[in-house]
CSV table of C-alpha atoms and ligand atoms in Angstrom, one decimal:
chain,number,residue,atom,x,y,z
A,1103,MET,CA,12.5,-29.3,16.9
A,1104,SER,CA,13.3,-28.2,19.6
A,1105,LEU,CA,14.2,-24.3,21.0
A,1106,LYS,CA,17.0,-23.6,20.7
A,1107,ALA,CA,20.0,-22.0,23.4
A,1108,SER,CA,23.6,-20.4,23.1
A,1109,VAL,CA,25.8,-18.2,24.3
A,1110,THR,CA,27.4,-15.7,22.6
A,1111,GLN,CA,31.3,-14.1,22.7
A,1112,HIS,CA,29.6,-11.0,24.3
A,1113,GLY,CA,28.2,-12.6,27.1
A,1114,ALA,CA,24.2,-12.6,25.7
A,1115,VAL,CA,22.8,-16.0,26.7
A,1116,GLN,CA,19.9,-16.5,23.4
A,1117,LEU,CA,16.8,-18.8,24.3
A,1118,GLY,CA,14.6,-19.5,21.5
A,1119,LYS,CA,14.1,-17.5,18.8
A,1120,TYR,CA,14.4,-13.3,20.4
A,1121,VAL,CA,15.8,-13.5,23.7
A,1122,ALA,CA,19.2,-12.7,25.1
A,1123,CYS,CA,19.9,-12.4,28.6
A,1124,ASP,CA,22.9,-11.2,30.9
A,1125,ALA,CA,23.9,-8.9,27.7
A,1126,PHE,CA,24.0,-6.9,24.4
A,1127,ASP,CA,22.1,-9.1,21.0
A,1128,GLU,CA,21.4,-7.0,18.3
A,1129,THR,CA,20.0,-9.3,16.7
A,1130,ARG,CA,17.0,-10.1,19.8
A,1131,PRO,CA,14.9,-7.9,19.9
A,1132,LEU,CA,13.9,-9.1,23.7
A,1133,ARG,CA,16.4,-8.3,26.2
A,1134,ILE,CA,16.0,-10.0,30.1
A,1135,VAL,CA,18.4,-8.6,33.3
A,1136,SER,CA,18.7,-12.3,35.1
A,1137,HIS,CA,19.4,-9.9,37.9
A,1138,ALA,CA,21.1,-6.9,39.1
A,1139,HIS,CA,25.2,-7.7,39.2
A,1140,ALA,CA,27.3,-6.3,37.5
A,1141,ASP,CA,28.0,-9.1,34.5
A,1142,HIS,CA,24.9,-9.8,34.2
A,1143,THR,CA,23.7,-5.9,33.1
A,1144,VAL,CA,26.3,-5.9,30.5
A,1145,GLY,CA,25.7,-3.6,27.3
A,1146,LEU,CA,22.3,-2.8,29.0
A,1147,GLN,CA,23.0,1.1,27.4
A,1148,GLN,CA,23.2,-0.4,24.3
A,1149,SER,CA,20.0,-2.7,24.7
A,1150,LEU,CA,17.6,0.0,26.6
A,1151,ARG,CA,18.4,1.8,22.8
A,1152,THR,CA,18.4,-0.9,20.2
A,1153,CYS,CA,15.6,-4.1,21.9
A,1154,GLU,CA,11.9,-3.3,21.6
A,1155,LYS,CA,11.6,-4.3,25.2
A,1156,ILE,CA,14.0,-5.1,28.0
A,1157,LEU,CA,12.4,-7.2,31.0
A,1158,MET,CA,13.3,-8.1,34.1
A,1159,THR,CA,11.7,-8.1,38.6
A,1160,PRO,CA,10.5,-5.1,40.5
A,1161,ALA,CA,13.4,-6.1,42.7
A,1162,THR,CA,15.9,-6.4,39.7
A,1163,ARG,CA,14.8,-2.6,38.2
A,1164,ASP,CA,14.8,-1.3,41.4
A,1165,LEU,CA,18.2,-2.3,42.1
A,1166,VAL,CA,19.6,-1.0,38.5
A,1167,ASP,CA,17.6,2.6,39.6
A,1168,VAL,CA,20.5,2.2,42.8
A,1169,LEU,CA,23.2,1.4,41.1
A,1170,MET,CA,23.5,3.0,37.3
A,1171,GLY,CA,21.7,5.6,38.6
A,1172,PRO,CA,17.6,7.0,38.9
A,1173,LEU,CA,17.3,8.3,34.7
A,1174,PHE,CA,19.0,4.8,33.6
A,1175,LEU,CA,16.1,3.2,32.5
A,1176,MET,CA,14.5,5.2,30.8
A,1177,GLY,CA,16.5,5.6,28.0
A,1178,GLY,CA,14.4,2.0,26.4
A,1179,ASN,CA,12.0,0.8,26.6
A,1180,ALA,CA,12.0,-1.5,30.8
A,1181,GLU,CA,8.9,-3.3,31.8
A,1182,THR,CA,9.2,-5.7,35.2
A,1183,LEU,CA,7.7,-9.2,35.1
A,1184,ASP,CA,6.7,-10.9,38.4
A,1185,TYR,CA,7.2,-14.7,39.5
A,1186,GLY,CA,5.3,-17.2,37.6
A,1187,LYS,CA,3.2,-15.4,35.4
A,1188,ALA,CA,4.1,-15.9,31.7
A,1189,LEU,CA,4.3,-13.3,29.2
A,1190,GLN,CA,3.6,-14.4,25.1
A,1191,ASN,CA,6.2,-13.7,23.1
A,1192,GLU,CA,5.4,-14.3,18.9
A,1193,GLU,CA,4.6,-17.7,19.1
A,1194,GLU,CA,7.0,-18.4,22.6
A,1195,ARG,CA,6.0,-18.1,26.0
A,1196,ILE,CA,8.9,-16.4,28.6
A,1197,THR,CA,8.7,-17.2,32.9
A,1198,PHE,CA,10.5,-15.7,35.2
A,1199,PHE,CA,11.3,-18.0,38.8
A,1200,ARG,CA,12.3,-17.3,41.3
A,1201,ALA,CA,16.7,-17.8,41.8
A,1202,ASP,CA,18.4,-17.9,45.2
A,1203,HIS,CA,20.8,-15.8,44.9
A,1204,ILE,CA,20.1,-12.0,44.8
A,1205,MET,CA,16.8,-9.7,45.7
A,1206,GLY,CA,15.3,-9.9,42.7
A,1207,ALA,CA,17.2,-13.0,40.9
A,1208,ALA,CA,14.9,-15.0,38.6
A,1209,GLN,CA,15.9,-17.8,36.2
A,1210,VAL,CA,14.2,-17.9,32.7
A,1211,LEU,CA,11.7,-20.4,31.1
A,1212,VAL,CA,11.4,-20.0,26.9
A,1213,GLU,CA,8.6,-23.0,26.2
A,1214,ASP,CA,7.5,-23.3,22.3
A,1215,VAL,CA,3.7,-24.4,21.3
A,1216,GLU,CA,5.0,-27.9,21.0
A,1217,GLY,CA,6.6,-27.6,23.9
A,1218,ASN,CA,9.5,-27.3,23.6
A,1219,ARG,CA,11.5,-25.7,27.2
A,1220,VAL,CA,15.0,-23.8,27.3
A,1221,GLY,CA,15.9,-22.7,30.8
A,1222,TYR,CA,18.3,-20.5,32.1
A,1223,THR,CA,19.7,-20.5,35.6
A,1224,GLY,CA,21.2,-17.0,36.0
A,1225,ASP,CA,23.6,-17.3,39.2
A,1226,PHE,CA,21.5,-19.2,41.9
A,1227,ARG,CA,22.6,-21.5,45.0
A,1228,ILE,CA,20.2,-24.4,45.2
A,1229,ASP,CA,19.4,-24.4,48.2
A,1230,ASP,CA,16.1,-22.4,47.9
A,1231,THR,CA,15.5,-22.8,44.2
A,1232,PRO,CA,13.6,-23.2,42.3
A,1233,VAL,CA,14.2,-26.3,39.5
A,1234,LEU,CA,12.9,-25.8,36.1
A,1235,GLU,CA,12.3,-29.3,33.3
A,1236,THR,CA,13.9,-28.3,31.1
A,1237,ASP,CA,15.2,-30.1,27.6
A,1238,THR,CA,17.6,-28.2,27.0
A,1239,LEU,CA,19.7,-26.5,30.2
A,1240,VAL,CA,21.8,-23.3,30.2
A,1241,MET,CA,23.3,-22.5,33.6
A,1242,GLU,CA,26.0,-20.8,35.6
A,1243,ALA,CA,29.5,-22.6,35.8
A,1244,THR,CA,31.0,-19.8,38.9
A,1245,TYR,CA,32.5,-23.4,41.2
A,1246,GLY,CA,31.2,-25.7,38.0
A,1247,ASN,CA,34.9,-27.6,39.2
A,1248,PRO,CA,34.8,-30.9,41.9
A,1249,ALA,CA,37.4,-29.5,44.2
A,1250,CYS,CA,35.1,-26.6,44.7
A,1251,LYS,CA,32.8,-28.5,47.3
A,1252,ARG,CA,31.6,-27.0,50.9
A,1253,SER,CA,30.8,-29.8,52.8
A,1254,PHE,CA,30.8,-28.6,56.0
A,1255,ASP,CA,30.0,-29.7,59.4
A,1256,VAL,CA,29.2,-26.6,61.0
A,1257,ASP,CA,26.0,-24.1,59.3
A,1258,VAL,CA,28.1,-21.0,57.9
A,1259,ARG,CA,25.9,-18.1,59.8
A,1260,ASP,CA,25.4,-19.2,63.1
A,1261,LEU,CA,29.7,-19.4,62.9
A,1262,LEU,CA,29.6,-15.2,60.7
A,1263,VAL,CA,27.3,-14.5,63.7
A,1264,SER,CA,29.4,-15.6,66.7
A,1265,ILE,CA,33.0,-13.9,64.7
A,1266,VAL,CA,30.8,-10.6,64.8
A,1267,ARG,CA,29.9,-11.0,68.4
A,1268,LYS,CA,33.3,-11.7,69.4
A,1269,GLY,CA,34.4,-8.8,67.3
A,1270,LEU,CA,31.3,-6.4,68.7
A,1271,GLU,CA,33.2,-7.1,72.0
A,1272,ASN,CA,36.0,-4.9,71.3
A,1273,GLY,CA,34.2,-2.5,69.6
A,1274,THR,CA,33.1,-2.0,65.5
A,1275,VAL,CA,33.1,-4.6,63.5
A,1276,TYR,CA,33.5,-4.1,59.1
A,1277,VAL,CA,31.9,-6.2,57.3
A,1278,PHE,CA,32.4,-6.5,53.9
A,1279,GLY,CA,30.8,-8.1,50.5
A,1280,TYR,CA,29.1,-7.4,47.6
A,1281,HIS,CA,25.5,-6.4,46.8
A,1282,GLY,CA,22.7,-8.6,47.6
A,1283,LYS,CA,25.4,-10.8,50.0
A,1284,LEU,CA,26.0,-8.1,52.1
A,1285,GLN,CA,22.3,-7.6,52.9
A,1286,GLU,CA,22.4,-11.4,53.0
A,1287,VAL,CA,24.4,-10.9,56.3
A,1288,MET,CA,21.8,-7.9,57.4
A,1289,GLN,CA,19.2,-9.9,58.1
A,1290,ILE,CA,20.8,-13.1,59.0
A,1291,LEU,CA,23.0,-10.9,61.9
A,1292,HIS,CA,18.7,-9.3,62.8
A,1293,THR,CA,18.3,-12.4,62.6
A,1294,ALA,CA,20.1,-13.5,65.6
A,1295,ASP,CA,19.0,-10.1,67.2
A,1296,VAL,CA,21.7,-8.9,67.9
A,1297,LYS,CA,21.6,-5.8,69.3
A,1298,ALA,CA,24.7,-3.4,67.3
A,1299,PRO,CA,23.5,-0.3,65.0
A,1300,PHE,CA,24.5,-1.1,61.9
A,1301,ILE,CA,26.1,1.1,59.8
A,1302,ALA,CA,26.1,1.5,55.7
A,1303,SER,CA,27.9,3.4,52.8
A,1304,GLU,CA,25.7,5.5,51.2
A,1305,LYS,CA,24.7,2.9,48.0
A,1306,VAL,CA,25.2,-0.1,50.1
A,1307,PHE,CA,22.5,2.0,52.1
A,1308,HIS,CA,20.4,2.4,49.4
A,1309,VAL,CA,20.3,-1.3,48.6
A,1310,SER,CA,18.8,-2.0,51.5
A,1311,LYS,CA,16.3,-0.2,51.8
A,1312,ILE,CA,15.2,-1.5,48.0
A,1313,CYS,CA,15.8,-5.2,49.6
A,1314,GLU,CA,13.1,-3.7,52.2
A,1315,LYS,CA,11.0,-2.8,50.3
A,1316,HIS,CA,11.2,-6.8,48.7
A,1317,GLY,CA,11.0,-8.2,51.6
A,1318,MET,CA,14.1,-8.2,53.5
A,1319,ARG,CA,13.8,-8.0,56.9
A,1320,ILE,CA,17.3,-5.6,58.1
A,1321,GLY,CA,16.1,-4.0,61.5
A,1322,ARG,CA,17.4,-0.6,61.3
A,1323,LEU,CA,20.2,1.3,59.3
A,1324,ILE,CA,22.3,4.4,59.7
A,1325,LEU,CA,23.8,5.8,57.2
A,1326,SER,CA,27.0,5.7,57.1
A,1327,GLU,CA,27.4,9.8,56.2
A,1328,GLU,CA,25.3,10.8,59.9
A,1329,TRP,CA,26.8,12.6,62.9
A,1330,GLU,CA,25.0,8.7,64.3
A,1331,ALA,CA,26.3,7.3,62.3
A,1332,ARG,CA,30.3,9.7,62.8
A,1333,LYS,CA,30.0,9.3,66.4
A,1334,LEU,CA,30.1,5.7,67.1
A,1335,LEU,CA,32.7,5.1,64.2
A,1336,GLU,CA,35.1,7.5,65.4
A,1337,LYS,CA,35.4,6.2,69.4
A,1338,ASN,CA,35.5,2.4,67.8
A,1339,SER,CA,32.0,2.1,69.4
A,1340,PRO,CA,30.1,-1.9,69.2
A,1341,CYS,CA,27.9,-1.1,66.1
A,1342,VAL,CA,28.6,-3.1,62.8
A,1343,ALA,CA,29.0,-0.8,59.9
A,1344,PHE,CA,29.4,-2.3,56.1
A,1345,TYR,CA,31.0,-1.6,53.2
A,1346,HIS,CA,31.6,-2.6,49.7
A,1347,MET,CA,34.0,-5.3,49.3
A,1348,ASN,CA,35.4,-2.4,46.3
A,1349,THR,CA,36.3,0.1,50.1
A,1350,MET,CA,38.4,-2.7,52.0
A,1351,ASN,CA,41.6,-1.9,51.3
A,1352,LYS,CA,40.2,2.2,52.2
A,1353,VAL,CA,38.1,1.5,55.3
A,1354,GLY,CA,38.5,0.3,59.0
A,1355,LEU,CA,41.9,-0.8,58.5
A,1356,ASP,CA,43.1,-1.3,62.1
A,1357,SER,CA,39.3,-2.0,63.5
A,1358,PHE,CA,37.4,-5.8,64.1
A,1359,ARG,CA,37.4,-6.6,59.8
A,1360,VAL,CA,34.9,-9.5,58.2
A,1361,SER,CA,34.3,-10.4,54.8
A,1362,VAL,CA,32.0,-12.9,53.3
A,1363,SER,CA,33.0,-15.4,49.8
A,1364,GLY,CA,32.6,-17.6,48.0
A,1365,TRP,CA,35.7,-18.7,47.6
A,1366,GLU,CA,36.2,-20.6,50.6
A,1367,PHE,CA,36.2,-24.4,50.6
A,1368,GLY,CA,38.7,-25.4,53.1
A,1369,SER,CA,37.3,-23.9,55.8
A,1370,PRO,CA,33.9,-21.8,57.3
A,1371,CYS,CA,35.9,-19.4,58.6
A,1372,ARG,CA,39.6,-18.4,57.7
A,1373,GLN,CA,41.9,-15.5,60.4
A,1374,THR,CA,43.4,-13.6,56.9
A,1375,GLY,CA,45.2,-10.8,60.0
A,1376,ASN,CA,44.8,-10.5,63.7
A,1377,LYS,CA,41.7,-8.6,63.9
A,1378,GLU,CA,40.5,-10.0,60.2
A,1379,TYR,CA,38.2,-13.3,59.0
A,1380,VAL,CA,36.4,-14.2,56.2
A,1381,ILE,CA,33.5,-16.2,56.4
A,1382,ALA,CA,32.2,-18.7,53.5
A,1383,LEU,CA,29.0,-17.1,52.9
A,1384,SER,CA,28.2,-18.3,49.3
A,1385,ASP,CA,25.5,-17.0,46.9
A,1386,HIS,CA,25.9,-19.4,44.5
A,1387,SER,CA,26.0,-22.9,44.0
A,1388,ASP,CA,29.3,-25.5,45.0
A,1389,PHE,CA,30.2,-27.9,42.6
A,1390,ASP,CA,27.7,-31.3,43.6
A,1391,GLY,CA,24.5,-28.0,43.7
A,1392,LEU,CA,24.9,-27.6,40.5
A,1393,ILE,CA,25.2,-31.2,39.6
A,1394,GLU,CA,22.2,-32.5,41.9
A,1395,TYR,CA,20.5,-29.7,39.3
A,1396,VAL,CA,21.4,-30.8,36.9
A,1397,ARG,CA,20.3,-34.2,37.9
A,1398,ARG,CA,16.3,-32.9,38.6
A,1399,SER,CA,15.9,-30.8,35.8
A,1400,LYS,CA,16.7,-33.7,33.4
A,1401,PRO,CA,17.5,-31.1,30.5
A,1402,LYS,CA,18.9,-33.4,26.9
A,1403,SER,CA,21.4,-31.4,26.3
A,1404,VAL,CA,22.8,-28.7,28.6
A,1405,ILE,CA,25.0,-25.7,27.7
A,1406,THR,CA,27.5,-24.1,30.7
A,1407,ASP,CA,28.2,-20.3,30.6
A,1408,SER,CA,32.0,-19.6,30.2
A,1409,TYR,CA,31.7,-15.9,30.0
A,1410,ARG,CA,31.2,-15.2,33.1
A,1411,VAL,CA,34.1,-16.5,35.7
A,1412,GLY,CA,33.4,-19.7,36.4
A,1413,HIS,CA,34.6,-23.6,35.2
A,1414,ALA,CA,32.5,-23.9,32.8
A,1415,GLU,CA,35.0,-26.3,30.4
A,1416,THR,CA,35.5,-29.0,33.5
A,1417,LEU,CA,31.7,-28.5,34.3
A,1418,ALA,CA,30.4,-29.2,31.1
A,1419,ARG,CA,32.8,-32.7,31.3
A,1420,GLU,CA,31.7,-33.0,34.4
A,1421,ILE,CA,28.0,-32.9,33.1
A,1422,HIS,CA,28.9,-35.2,30.7
A,1423,LYS,CA,30.3,-37.6,32.3
A,1424,ARG,CA,27.1,-37.8,35.0
A,1425,PHE,CA,24.8,-38.1,32.7
A,1426,GLY,CA,25.6,-39.0,29.4
A,1427,VAL,CA,24.0,-36.2,27.6
A,1428,PRO,CA,25.5,-33.9,25.3
A,1429,ALA,CA,26.9,-30.9,26.8
A,1430,VAL,CA,29.1,-27.5,25.6
A,1431,ALA,CA,30.8,-24.9,27.8
A,1432,LEU,CA,29.9,-21.6,25.6
A,1433,PRO,CA,31.3,-19.0,24.3
A,1434,LYS,CA,34.4,-21.7,23.1
A,1435,LYS,CA,37.8,-19.9,24.2
B,861,LIG,ZN1,24.7,-12.9,40.7
């Protein structure tokens, strides 16, 4: 008998008999947080109150502490599990594997004593994500439509660096994005030796410090409230200011602005205003990447996650068409 998997109406990814990932599930004693993005910490407070154990990687735990407040996880039994280390839970074995997405992101593998394997990708970019061989695969479907392909013949990272450099010639460059991806931009610019000071709003700053603690290289970062940062921004001096996407309509309105988004397929860089650009930097696989994962995972059946934003029905159809295995989008709408 193979291990069961499903996705509930509330977005909980059920693996085997005991595990629910990424949303609250009152029937499961073990809650896993695959990564710290908000659509994967759904109902975490309820889980903390009722689950025997909440499991995540050490980096995800640190990020949840920053994003939800340091007391939040004390409301329950939160434990950490490193990549590659197995946790025996009753007759099942749980292992986390790295997912190339944001700092701390994990794929989850559950195996039973007979060697049946059910895996959940969480969010991932195929580039640096090890593919799990599975019998049943639950996968994200953000760009699960054949129209969602990013086959650009330029390196988006190089493009990002050159746009930022161009903006710096005339003063401050504001960069907008989501947690995790902003830190990736910092790392790209730092690695490319962009010398201008980096400034970050409070939450972005603290998320960055966690990413640095867990191995990212981002260089020196100044908190936006500090005197030094305020002076730089007031004078429109050459510096790079990192802000969350949610504040795009509030800060740096007259400055040179760059936002990073995965929802860009026509071009790696699009000019949206006089001094405003969108760069197609994604932390998810495009359609081809999702299909490639299935090809290498060789599952006997696939479930695509339709609870979260994406194209789960289309992806399930395309997987069935290409590989001939049963594939279904769950939860059913
Ligand atoms: Zn995510």
